[in-house]
């Protein structure tokens, strides 16, 4: 019994229990207990302000998830281990603390009402009705490991950081001379000739013998080492899988539909709004955007490019569903006059001039049962599945603890049992691609003691338990298994080497004074002429274009060079380079480039500014 309690105090079950405690403490105003206890785990002090062990652990988790989201579950576990991520996490927290301290010293701040309005507008906190749901809010915060006070403190910090970075980055500018230099280089075009010696022309001259293959195999055995592998049975318990087996009878669906209709009676329609803000109310820029809209350019794209509302431009100008509270009267009057999809005429407020678009409306139409049936069914299935998930999760933990086989556990819980097949420490397909599953499979508990794993949480609503079924030690693959692989590798290497040798001889002949056409004709090659080729040319081999633009500009005599490309080796004769002209760009291109370059310059200045602030503080560990 004690062992069962110990097992159930881990992983997801612990998360649920702690979640209920968070609600109780949050409602009873006991958040100070959490913040007070965290101070005892100080890791580093930044100008007298502490960074705690809890904060470091949370940052390690954030960085790990960022890596896994970017590169997938194939990332080796050692690259996302706590030990490897600890120092980068501490440095990130120190840098963050430095910036927040500086922002406060500069008098920056965020009002309580601003925080409240933001939280109310976040879609992740909305319930089934689309409006802010306090229960949903608490649930999401629990899953993130925050109390409401901690979350608001974090949100306030994010807004402070945004104020600081925007203030510095927005001050970036570029001079006319810099714009001229940029245009000269970026829009430069080049004329050149080239002749390509292809792989096919030398491939017949390359031979790979059995003795070559055997010698390579003997000298490079580690290259053919098959790492250790393990196979595990697993039970995958998830809300999604449980939902698939749940049926909701027709009468229950109709009863729920009627309840929803009653709850929605009297609610006013809400509109989702996007806008483009011009702080300086430039008639020319407004007309430019209006013209682009008439030509079919998307409102979201133009908002990202032109809007000076830093809080919404990155989301295509989206402000979410608005009720009018906190928005200027003229702004809401324009919203009320628009149909979905329409864009307003310029609307002037204290913030500047707006172009406003209504992108969505809800709450005004009376939904039919047929329209709402599937949505209601999914909602009811999820509620039932979530309840069943909690019950089954506890039973799964109990039954699998000392089970000789997971088959008996799967049978008793009426859950499917599956096997991963052999996979290594870099993971495999399906559930074997999950980093936490790989770590558990190669742990001492599962691999050596052959026990079932603890519940492994893959998501808030998904857990698995695993048990080893097979193991294969590392070994050197036999020669016959890798013979074809070695032959291909040696052949490719020798073809590439011969191509470079023959190509270099052709290049030297041209460089010594022979014409490219004469050298090419003797070698049976064709000379290609390329004129006014730009850096972004896509109709030529990319490696060829990049190499041509890496060469110095011709000064009197052509520049002769050679480069390995995808299909062979190209001998190149660069004859002319023409600088781009700023005056040749359209007004729209000039404005876009000026704005983008200023943003890049501002970002670089912000990074330098941030580094200087970091050097000026006292950090104690």
Coordinates of C-alpha atoms in Angstrom, one line a residue:
X1 CA 0.0 0.0 0.0
X2 CA 2.8 2.4 0.9
X3 CA 4.6 1.5 -2.4
X4 CA 1.4 2.3 -4.3
X5 CA 1.2 5.7 -2.6
X6 CA 4.8 6.4 -3.4
X7 CA 4.3 5.5 -7.1
X8 CA 1.2 7.6 -7.4
X9 CA 3.0 10.6 -6.0
X10 CA 5.1 10.9 -9.1
X11 CA 4.6 12.2 -12.5
X12 CA 1.1 13.2 -13.7
X13 CA -0.7 12.1 -10.6
X14 CA 1.4 14.5 -8.6
X15 CA 0.6 17.2 -11.1
X16 CA -3.1 16.7 -10.5
X17 CA -2.8 16.7 -6.7
X18 CA -0.6 19.8 -6.7
X19 CA -3.0 21.4 -9.1
X20 CA -5.9 21.1 -6.6
X21 CA -3.6 22.5 -3.9
X22 CA -2.7 25.5 -6.1
X23 CA -6.4 26.3 -6.5
X24 CA -7.0 26.1 -2.8
X25 CA -4.0 28.3 -1.9
X26 CA -4.7 30.7 -4.8
X27 CA -8.3 31.2 -3.6
X28 CA -7.2 31.5 0.1
X29 CA -4.5 34.1 -0.7
X30 CA -1.6 31.8 0.3
X31 CA 0.6 32.6 -2.7
X32 CA 3.1 34.2 -0.4
X33 CA 3.9 30.7 1.0
X34 CA 5.1 29.6 -2.5
X35 CA 7.1 32.7 -3.1
X36 CA 8.6 32.7 0.3
X37 CA 9.8 29.1 0.1
X38 CA 11.4 29.7 -3.2
X39 CA 13.8 32.3 -1.8
X40 CA 15.7 29.7 0.2
X41 CA 17.0 28.1 -3.0
X42 CA 19.0 31.1 -4.3
X43 CA 21.3 30.2 -7.1
X44 CA 22.7 33.6 -8.2
X45 CA 22.2 37.2 -7.2
X46 CA 22.1 40.1 -9.7
X47 CA 22.7 43.4 -8.1
X48 CA 21.1 42.1 -4.9
X49 CA 18.1 40.4 -6.6
X50 CA 17.9 36.6 -6.3
X51 CA 17.4 34.0 -9.0
X52 CA 16.1 30.8 -7.4
X53 CA 16.5 27.1 -8.1
X54 CA 12.8 27.0 -9.1
X55 CA 13.4 29.7 -11.7
X56 CA 16.4 27.8 -13.1
X57 CA 14.5 24.5 -13.3
X58 CA 11.7 26.3 -15.2
X59 CA 14.1 27.9 -17.6
X60 CA 15.8 24.6 -18.2
X61 CA 12.5 23.0 -19.1
X62 CA 11.6 26.0 -21.4
X63 CA 14.9 25.7 -23.3
X64 CA 14.6 21.9 -23.6
X65 CA 11.1 22.2 -25.1
X66 CA 12.3 24.9 -27.5
X67 CA 15.1 22.6 -28.7
X68 CA 12.7 19.6 -29.1
X69 CA 10.1 21.7 -30.9
X70 CA 12.7 23.0 -33.3
X71 CA 14.7 19.8 -34.0
X72 CA 12.2 17.1 -33.1
X73 CA 12.5 14.2 -30.8
X74 CA 15.6 12.8 -32.5
X75 CA 17.8 15.1 -30.5
X76 CA 20.2 13.0 -28.3
X77 CA 19.1 13.0 -24.7
X78 CA 22.5 14.3 -23.6
X79 CA 22.0 17.5 -25.6
X80 CA 18.9 18.4 -23.6
X81 CA 20.0 17.1 -20.2
X82 CA 19.7 19.3 -17.1
X83 CA 23.5 19.4 -16.7
X84 CA 24.1 20.6 -20.3
X85 CA 21.3 23.2 -20.1
X86 CA 21.9 24.5 -16.6
X87 CA 24.6 27.2 -17.4
X88 CA 22.8 28.5 -20.5
X89 CA 19.6 28.7 -18.4
X90 CA 21.3 30.6 -15.6
X91 CA 22.9 33.1 -18.0
X92 CA 19.5 33.6 -19.7
X93 CA 17.9 34.4 -16.4
X94 CA 20.7 36.7 -15.4
X95 CA 20.4 38.6 -18.7
X96 CA 16.6 38.8 -18.2
X97 CA 17.0 40.1 -14.7
X98 CA 19.5 42.8 -15.8
X99 CA 17.1 44.0 -18.5
X100 CA 14.1 44.1 -16.1
X101 CA 16.1 46.0 -13.5
X102 CA 17.2 48.5 -16.1
X103 CA 13.7 49.0 -17.5
X104 CA 12.4 49.8 -14.0
X105 CA 15.2 52.3 -13.4
X106 CA 14.2 54.0 -16.6
X107 CA 10.7 54.5 -15.2
X108 CA 9.0 51.9 -17.3
X109 CA 6.0 50.0 -15.9
X110 CA 2.8 48.1 -16.6
X111 CA -0.5 49.0 -15.0
X112 CA -2.7 46.3 -13.4
X113 CA -5.6 47.1 -15.7
X114 CA -3.4 46.5 -18.8
X115 CA -2.4 43.1 -17.4
X116 CA -6.1 42.3 -16.7
X117 CA -7.2 43.3 -20.2
X118 CA -4.4 41.2 -21.7
X119 CA -5.3 38.1 -19.7
X120 CA -9.0 38.5 -20.5
X121 CA -8.1 38.7 -24.3
X122 CA -5.9 35.6 -24.4
X123 CA -7.7 32.8 -26.4
X124 CA -6.1 30.1 -24.4
X125 CA -8.1 31.2 -21.4
X126 CA -11.4 31.2 -23.2
X127 CA -14.1 28.7 -22.4
X128 CA -16.6 27.0 -24.8
X129 CA -18.5 30.3 -25.2
X130 CA -15.3 32.0 -26.5
X131 CA -15.1 34.3 -23.4
X132 CA -12.7 34.3 -20.5
X133 CA -13.3 31.4 -18.2
X134 CA -11.8 31.6 -14.7
X135 CA -11.8 27.8 -14.4
X136 CA -10.0 27.4 -17.7
X137 CA -7.5 30.1 -16.6
X138 CA -6.7 28.2 -13.4
X139 CA -6.4 24.9 -15.3
X140 CA -3.9 26.4 -17.8
X141 CA -1.8 28.0 -15.1
X142 CA -1.7 24.7 -13.2
X143 CA -0.4 22.9 -16.3
X144 CA 2.3 25.6 -16.6
X145 CA 3.3 25.3 -13.0
X146 CA 2.3 28.9 -12.0
X147 CA 0.0 30.5 -9.5
X148 CA -2.0 33.5 -10.7
X149 CA 0.3 35.9 -9.0
X150 CA 3.4 34.3 -10.5
X151 CA 1.9 34.3 -13.9
X152 CA 0.9 38.0 -13.7
X153 CA 4.4 38.8 -12.5
X154 CA 5.9 37.0 -15.4
X155 CA 3.5 38.7 -17.9
X156 CA 4.5 42.1 -16.4
X157 CA 8.1 41.3 -16.9
X158 CA 7.5 40.3 -20.5
X159 CA 5.8 43.6 -21.2
X160 CA 8.6 45.5 -19.5
X161 CA 11.2 43.7 -21.7
X162 CA 9.1 44.4 -24.8
X163 CA 9.0 48.1 -23.9
X164 CA 12.8 48.2 -23.4
X165 CA 13.7 46.3 -26.6
X166 CA 11.2 48.2 -28.7
X167 CA 12.4 51.5 -27.4
X168 CA 16.0 50.8 -28.3
X169 CA 15.4 48.8 -31.5
X170 CA 12.9 51.4 -32.8
X171 CA 15.6 54.1 -32.6
X172 CA 17.7 52.4 -35.4
X173 CA 18.2 54.3 -38.6
X174 CA 20.3 54.1 -41.8
X175 CA 22.0 56.9 -43.7
X176 CA 21.6 57.6 -47.4
X177 CA 25.2 56.5 -47.9
X178 CA 24.5 53.2 -46.2
X179 CA 21.4 52.7 -48.4
X180 CA 23.5 53.4 -51.6
X181 CA 26.1 50.8 -50.5
X182 CA 23.5 48.3 -49.7
X183 CA 21.8 48.7 -53.1
X184 CA 25.2 48.5 -54.9
X185 CA 26.0 45.2 -53.3
X186 CA 22.7 43.5 -52.8
X187 CA 21.4 44.3 -56.3
X188 CA 24.7 43.9 -58.1
X189 CA 24.6 41.8 -61.3
X190 CA 27.4 39.9 -63.0
X191 CA 28.3 38.6 -66.5
X192 CA 30.3 35.4 -66.8
X193 CA 30.9 32.3 -68.9
X194 CA 31.3 28.8 -67.6
X195 CA 31.9 25.3 -68.8
X196 CA 30.9 22.3 -66.7
X197 CA 32.8 19.0 -66.5
X198 CA 30.0 16.6 -65.4
X199 CA 30.2 13.5 -63.2
X200 CA 29.1 11.3 -66.0
X201 CA 32.2 12.3 -68.1
X202 CA 34.6 10.8 -65.5
X203 CA 32.5 8.2 -63.8
X204 CA 33.5 5.4 -66.3
X205 CA 37.1 6.0 -65.4
X206 CA 36.6 5.2 -61.7
X207 CA 36.9 1.6 -60.5
X208 CA 36.3 0.2 -57.0
X209 CA 37.6 -3.4 -56.4
X210 CA 36.7 -5.9 -53.7
X211 CA 40.2 -5.4 -52.2
X212 CA 39.5 -1.7 -52.0
X213 CA 36.2 -2.4 -50.2
X214 CA 37.8 -4.9 -47.7
X215 CA 40.7 -2.5 -47.0
X216 CA 38.3 0.3 -46.2
X217 CA 36.2 -1.9 -44.0
X218 CA 39.2 -3.1 -42.0
X219 CA 40.4 0.5 -41.5
X220 CA 37.1 2.0 -40.6
X221 CA 35.3 -0.6 -38.5
X222 CA 33.9 2.0 -36.0
X223 CA 32.0 3.6 -38.9
X224 CA 30.0 0.3 -39.1
X225 CA 29.3 -0.1 -35.4
X226 CA 25.6 -0.8 -34.7
X227 CA 24.9 0.8 -31.3
X228 CA 23.0 -1.1 -28.6
X229 CA 19.3 -1.4 -29.1
X230 CA 16.3 -2.1 -27.0
X231 CA 12.7 -3.0 -27.7
X232 CA 9.8 -2.4 -25.3
X233 CA 6.2 -3.2 -24.9
X234 CA 4.1 -0.1 -24.1
X235 CA 0.7 1.0 -23.1
X236 CA -0.3 4.4 -24.5
X237 CA -3.0 6.0 -22.5
X238 CA -4.4 9.3 -23.8
X239 CA -7.5 11.3 -23.8
X240 CA -7.6 11.3 -27.6
X241 CA -7.6 7.5 -27.8
X242 CA -10.3 7.2 -25.1
X243 CA -12.4 9.8 -27.0
X244 CA -12.3 7.6 -30.1
X245 CA -14.2 4.8 -28.3
X246 CA -16.8 7.0 -26.6
X247 CA -20.3 7.3 -28.1
X248 CA -22.8 10.0 -27.0
X249 CA -26.5 9.2 -27.5
X250 CA -28.6 11.6 -29.6
X251 CA -30.8 12.7 -26.7
X252 CA -27.8 13.8 -24.6
X253 CA -26.5 15.8 -27.5
X254 CA -29.9 17.6 -28.0
X255 CA -30.2 18.3 -24.2
X256 CA -26.7 19.9 -24.3
X257 CA -27.6 21.9 -27.4
X258 CA -30.7 23.3 -25.6
X259 CA -28.6 24.3 -22.5
X260 CA -26.1 26.1 -24.7
X261 CA -28.8 28.0 -26.5
X262 CA -30.3 29.1 -23.3
X263 CA -26.9 30.2 -22.0
X264 CA -26.3 32.3 -25.1
X265 CA -29.6 34.1 -25.1
X266 CA -29.2 37.8 -24.6
X267 CA -25.5 37.8 -25.4
X268 CA -24.4 40.5 -27.8
X269 CA -22.5 39.6 -31.0
X270 CA -18.7 40.0 -30.7
X271 CA -16.4 41.0 -33.5
X272 CA -12.8 40.1 -34.1
X273 CA -10.8 43.1 -35.3
X274 CA -7.5 43.8 -36.9
X275 CA -5.9 47.2 -37.5
X276 CA -3.0 49.0 -39.1
X277 CA -1.8 52.0 -37.0
X278 CA 0.0 55.0 -38.5
X279 CA 1.3 57.1 -35.6
X280 CA 2.4 60.0 -37.9
X281 CA -0.8 59.9 -40.0
X282 CA 1.1 60.1 -43.3
X283 CA -1.4 60.5 -46.1
X284 CA 1.1 59.1 -48.5
X285 CA 1.7 55.9 -46.5
X286 CA -2.0 55.4 -45.8
X287 CA -2.7 55.8 -49.6
X288 CA 0.0 53.3 -50.3
X289 CA -1.5 50.7 -48.0
X290 CA -5.0 51.3 -49.4
X291 CA -3.7 50.9 -52.9
X292 CA -2.1 47.6 -51.9
X293 CA -5.4 46.4 -50.4
X294 CA -7.2 47.1 -53.6
X295 CA -4.6 45.1 -55.5
X296 CA -5.3 42.1 -53.3
X297 CA -2.4 42.2 -50.8
X298 CA -3.6 40.6 -47.6
X299 CA -4.5 42.9 -44.6
X300 CA -2.3 40.8 -42.3
X301 CA 0.7 41.1 -44.5
X302 CA 0.4 44.8 -44.7
X303 CA -0.1 45.1 -41.0
X304 CA 3.1 43.3 -40.3
X305 CA 4.9 45.6 -42.7
X306 CA 3.3 49.0 -42.0
X307 CA 1.6 49.0 -38.6
X308 CA 3.3 50.9 -35.8
X309 CA 1.4 49.0 -33.1
X310 CA 4.2 46.8 -31.9
X311 CA 1.8 44.7 -29.8
X312 CA -0.3 43.5 -32.8
X313 CA 1.7 44.0 -36.0
X314 CA 3.5 40.6 -35.5
X315 CA 0.0 39.0 -35.5
X316 CA -1.1 40.7 -38.7
X317 CA -2.8 43.5 -36.7
X318 CA -5.1 41.1 -34.9
X319 CA -6.7 42.6 -31.7
X320 CA -8.9 39.6 -30.9
X321 CA -12.6 39.8 -30.2
X322 CA -13.5 43.3 -28.9
X323 CA -16.4 44.5 -26.8
X324 CA -15.6 48.2 -26.9
X325 CA -14.2 48.5 -23.4
X326 CA -11.0 50.5 -23.4
X327 CA -11.1 51.4 -27.1
X328 CA -11.7 54.9 -28.5
X329 CA -15.3 55.8 -29.4
X330 CA -14.3 56.6 -33.0
X331 CA -12.6 53.2 -33.3
X332 CA -15.6 51.3 -32.1
X333 CA -18.0 53.4 -34.2
X334 CA -16.0 52.3 -37.3
X335 CA -16.1 48.6 -36.1
X336 CA -19.8 48.7 -35.7
X337 CA -20.3 50.1 -39.2
X338 CA -18.3 47.3 -40.9
X339 CA -19.4 43.9 -42.2
X340 CA -17.1 41.0 -41.8
X341 CA -14.2 41.3 -44.3
X342 CA -14.6 45.1 -44.9
X343 CA -11.9 47.6 -44.2
X344 CA -12.7 51.0 -42.9
X345 CA -11.7 54.4 -44.2
X346 CA -8.9 56.1 -42.1
X347 CA -10.1 56.5 -38.5
X348 CA -8.3 59.1 -36.3
X349 CA -7.8 58.6 -32.6
X350 CA -5.3 59.9 -30.0
X351 CA -3.0 57.0 -30.9
X352 CA -2.9 57.9 -34.6
X353 CA -4.7 56.9 -37.7
X354 CA -6.2 53.4 -38.1
X355 CA -7.3 51.2 -41.0
X356 CA -9.7 48.7 -39.3
X357 CA -10.9 45.4 -40.6
X358 CA -13.5 43.1 -39.0
X359 CA -12.3 39.5 -39.6
X360 CA -14.8 37.5 -37.7
X361 CA -18.1 37.7 -35.9
X362 CA -19.7 35.3 -33.4
X363 CA -22.7 35.2 -31.2
X364 CA -25.2 36.8 -33.7
X365 CA -26.4 33.8 -35.6
X366 CA -28.7 31.2 -34.1
X367 CA -26.8 27.9 -34.6
X368 CA -28.8 24.8 -35.7
X369 CA -28.5 21.5 -34.0
X370 CA -26.9 20.0 -37.1
X371 CA -24.3 22.8 -37.2
X372 CA -23.4 22.4 -33.5
X373 CA -23.8 18.6 -33.2
X374 CA -20.2 17.5 -33.9
X375 CA -18.7 20.3 -31.7
X376 CA -21.0 19.3 -28.8
X377 CA -20.2 15.7 -29.3
X378 CA -16.5 16.3 -29.1
X379 CA -16.9 18.5 -26.0
X380 CA -18.9 15.8 -24.2
X381 CA -16.5 13.0 -25.3
X382 CA -13.6 15.0 -24.0
X383 CA -15.2 15.5 -20.6
X384 CA -16.0 11.8 -20.3
X385 CA -12.6 10.8 -21.6
X386 CA -10.7 13.1 -19.2
X387 CA -12.6 11.6 -16.2
X388 CA -11.8 8.1 -17.4
X389 CA -8.2 9.1 -18.1
X390 CA -7.6 10.0 -14.5
X391 CA -9.1 6.8 -13.2
X392 CA -7.2 4.6 -15.7
X393 CA -4.0 6.4 -15.1
X394 CA -4.1 5.6 -11.4
X395 CA -4.9 1.9 -12.1
X396 CA -2.2 1.7 -14.8
X397 CA 0.4 2.9 -12.3
X398 CA -0.7 0.4 -9.7
X399 CA -1.0 -2.6 -12.0
X400 CA 2.2 -2.1 -13.9
X401 CA 4.4 -1.6 -10.9
X402 CA 5.4 -5.3 -10.3
X403 CA 3.8 -6.8 -13.4
X404 CA 5.7 -9.7 -15.1
X405 CA 4.2 -8.6 -18.4
X406 CA 2.2 -5.5 -19.6
X407 CA -0.1 -7.8 -21.5
X408 CA -2.0 -8.7 -18.3
X409 CA -2.3 -5.0 -17.5
X410 CA -3.5 -4.1 -20.9
X411 CA -6.1 -6.9 -20.8
X412 CA -7.5 -5.8 -17.4
X413 CA -7.7 -2.2 -18.4
X414 CA -9.0 -3.0 -21.9
X415 CA -6.2 -1.0 -23.4
X416 CA -4.0 -1.9 -26.5
X417 CA -0.5 -3.3 -26.0
X418 CA 2.1 -2.4 -28.6
X419 CA 5.8 -3.0 -29.2
X420 CA 8.3 -0.5 -30.5
X421 CA 10.7 -2.9 -32.1
X422 CA 14.4 -2.4 -31.6
X423 CA 15.7 1.2 -31.4
X424 CA 18.9 2.9 -30.2
X425 CA 19.7 5.8 -27.9
X426 CA 18.8 8.2 -30.8
X427 CA 15.3 6.9 -30.7
X428 CA 13.1 5.4 -33.3
X429 CA 9.7 5.7 -35.0
X430 CA 6.4 6.5 -33.1
X431 CA 6.5 6.6 -29.3
X432 CA 10.2 5.5 -29.5
X433 CA 10.9 9.0 -30.8
X434 CA 9.9 10.6 -27.5
X435 CA 13.0 11.7 -25.6
X436 CA 11.5 10.7 -22.2
X437 CA 10.6 7.2 -23.5
X438 CA 14.2 6.7 -24.8
X439 CA 15.7 7.8 -21.5
X440 CA 13.4 5.5 -19.6
X441 CA 14.1 2.5 -21.9
X442 CA 17.8 2.8 -21.4
X443 CA 17.5 3.5 -17.7
X444 CA 18.9 1.1 -15.1
X445 CA 15.4 0.3 -13.8
X446 CA 14.0 -0.8 -17.2
X447 CA 17.1 -2.0 -19.1
X448 CA 19.0 -3.9 -16.3
X449 CA 16.4 -4.6 -13.6
X450 CA 13.8 -5.3 -16.3
X451 CA 11.1 -3.5 -14.3
X452 CA 8.2 -1.6 -15.8
X453 CA 8.8 2.1 -16.0
X454 CA 7.0 4.7 -14.0
X455 CA 4.2 6.6 -15.9
X456 CA 5.9 8.7 -18.5
X457 CA 4.1 11.9 -19.2
X458 CA 4.2 12.8 -23.0
X459 CA 1.5 15.6 -22.6
X460 CA -1.0 16.8 -20.1
X461 CA -3.5 14.2 -21.4
X462 CA -1.2 11.4 -22.5
X463 CA 1.0 8.9 -20.5
X464 CA 2.8 5.7 -21.4
X465 CA 4.3 2.9 -19.4
X466 CA 7.0 0.6 -20.9
X467 CA 8.7 -2.7 -20.2
X468 CA 11.7 -4.3 -22.0
X469 CA 11.1 -7.2 -24.3
X470 CA 14.4 -7.5 -26.2
X471 CA 17.9 -6.1 -26.1
X472 CA 20.8 -6.2 -28.6
X473 CA 24.3 -5.3 -27.6
X474 CA 26.4 -3.0 -29.8
X475 CA 28.3 -4.9 -32.6
X476 CA 30.2 -4.3 -35.8
X477 CA 28.1 -5.0 -38.9
X478 CA 29.5 -7.8 -41.1
X479 CA 31.2 -6.8 -44.3
X480 CA 28.6 -8.3 -46.5
X481 CA 25.9 -6.2 -44.9
X482 CA 27.8 -2.9 -45.7
X483 CA 29.6 -3.9 -48.9
X484 CA 27.3 -1.9 -51.2
X485 CA 27.4 1.1 -48.8
X486 CA 31.2 1.1 -48.9
X487 CA 31.3 0.7 -52.7
X488 CA 29.1 3.7 -53.2
X489 CA 31.1 5.8 -50.7
X490 CA 34.4 5.0 -52.3
X491 CA 33.0 5.5 -55.8
X492 CA 31.6 8.9 -55.0
X493 CA 34.8 10.0 -53.3
X494 CA 36.9 9.0 -56.3
X495 CA 34.6 10.6 -58.8
X496 CA 34.7 13.8 -56.8
X497 CA 38.5 13.7 -56.6
X498 CA 38.9 13.0 -60.3
X499 CA 36.4 15.8 -61.1
X500 CA 38.4 18.3 -59.0
X501 CA 41.7 17.2 -60.6
X502 CA 40.5 17.4 -64.2
X503 CA 38.5 20.6 -63.5
X504 CA 41.6 22.3 -61.9
X505 CA 43.7 21.4 -65.0
X506 CA 41.1 23.1 -67.2
X507 CA 41.0 26.1 -65.0
X508 CA 44.8 26.4 -65.0
X509 CA 44.8 26.2 -68.9
X510 CA 42.3 29.1 -69.1
X511 CA 44.2 31.1 -66.4
X512 CA 47.4 30.7 -68.4
X513 CA 45.9 32.6 -71.3
X514 CA 44.0 30.0 -73.4
X515 CA 40.4 31.0 -74.2
X516 CA 37.6 29.2 -72.4
X517 CA 36.0 28.2 -75.7
X518 CA 39.2 26.5 -76.9
X519 CA 39.8 24.7 -73.7
X520 CA 36.1 23.6 -73.5
X521 CA 36.1 22.4 -77.2
X522 CA 39.2 20.3 -76.6
X523 CA 37.6 18.7 -73.6
X524 CA 34.3 18.2 -75.3
X525 CA 32.5 20.7 -73.1
X526 CA 29.9 23.4 -73.9
X527 CA 30.4 27.0 -72.9
X528 CA 27.4 28.7 -71.4
X529 CA 27.0 32.5 -71.2
X530 CA 25.2 34.1 -68.2
X531 CA 24.4 37.8 -68.3
X532 CA 23.1 40.2 -65.7
X533 CA 22.9 37.4 -63.1
X534 CA 21.8 38.6 -59.7
X535 CA 22.6 37.1 -56.3
X536 CA 19.2 35.5 -55.9
X537 CA 19.1 33.9 -59.3
X538 CA 17.3 30.6 -59.1
X539 CA 17.7 29.3 -62.7
X540 CA 21.4 28.4 -62.2
X541 CA 23.2 26.1 -59.8
X542 CA 23.2 27.8 -56.4
X543 CA 26.8 26.9 -55.6
X544 CA 27.8 28.3 -59.0
X545 CA 26.1 31.6 -58.3
X546 CA 27.4 31.9 -54.8
X547 CA 31.0 31.3 -56.0
X548 CA 30.7 33.9 -58.8
X549 CA 29.6 36.5 -56.3
X550 CA 32.5 35.6 -54.0
X551 CA 35.0 36.5 -56.7
X552 CA 36.6 40.0 -56.8
X553 CA 35.2 42.4 -59.4
X554 CA 37.2 42.3 -62.6
X555 CA 39.5 45.2 -63.1
X556 CA 40.6 45.1 -66.7
X557 CA 41.2 41.4 -67.0
X558 CA 38.5 38.7 -66.5
X559 CA 38.6 36.7 -63.3
X560 CA 39.2 33.0 -63.9
X561 CA 38.1 30.5 -61.2
X562 CA 36.6 27.0 -60.7
X563 CA 34.1 25.5 -58.3
X564 CA 32.6 22.1 -57.5
X565 CA 28.8 22.2 -58.1
X566 CA 26.0 19.7 -57.8
X567 CA 26.5 18.0 -61.2
X568 CA 30.3 18.3 -61.6
X569 CA 33.0 21.0 -61.8
X570 CA 32.5 24.4 -63.4
X571 CA 35.3 26.5 -64.9
X572 CA 34.2 30.1 -64.6
X573 CA 35.3 33.3 -66.4
X574 CA 33.9 36.4 -64.7
X575 CA 33.9 39.3 -67.2
X576 CA 31.9 42.1 -65.7
X577 CA 30.1 43.3 -62.5
X578 CA 27.5 46.0 -62.4
X579 CA 26.6 47.7 -59.1
X580 CA 22.9 48.1 -58.2
X581 CA 21.6 51.6 -58.1
X582 CA 19.3 52.9 -55.3
X583 CA 17.6 55.2 -57.7
X584 CA 16.6 52.2 -59.9
X585 CA 14.3 50.9 -57.1
X586 CA 10.7 51.8 -56.9
X587 CA 9.4 54.1 -54.1
X588 CA 7.7 51.1 -52.5
X589 CA 10.9 49.0 -52.6
X590 CA 13.0 51.9 -51.2
X591 CA 10.5 52.4 -48.3
X592 CA 10.5 48.7 -47.5
X593 CA 14.3 48.4 -47.6
X594 CA 14.8 51.5 -45.5
X595 CA 12.4 50.2 -42.9
X596 CA 13.8 46.7 -42.8
X597 CA 17.4 47.9 -42.7
X598 CA 16.6 50.3 -39.9
X599 CA 15.0 47.4 -38.0
X600 CA 18.1 45.3 -38.5
X601 CA 20.3 48.2 -37.3
X602 CA 18.0 48.7 -34.3
X603 CA 18.2 45.0 -33.4
X604 CA 22.0 45.1 -33.6
X605 CA 22.1 48.2 -31.4
X606 CA 19.8 46.6 -28.9
X607 CA 22.1 43.5 -28.7
X608 CA 25.1 45.7 -28.1
X609 CA 23.1 47.8 -25.5
X610 CA 22.1 44.6 -23.7
X611 CA 25.6 43.3 -23.6
X612 CA 26.8 46.6 -22.1
X613 CA 24.2 46.4 -19.4
X614 CA 25.2 42.8 -18.6
X615 CA 28.8 43.9 -18.1
X616 CA 27.8 46.7 -15.7
X617 CA 26.1 44.6 -13.1
X618 CA 27.4 42.6 -10.2
X619 CA 26.6 38.9 -10.4
X620 CA 27.3 36.7 -7.3
X621 CA 26.8 33.0 -7.2

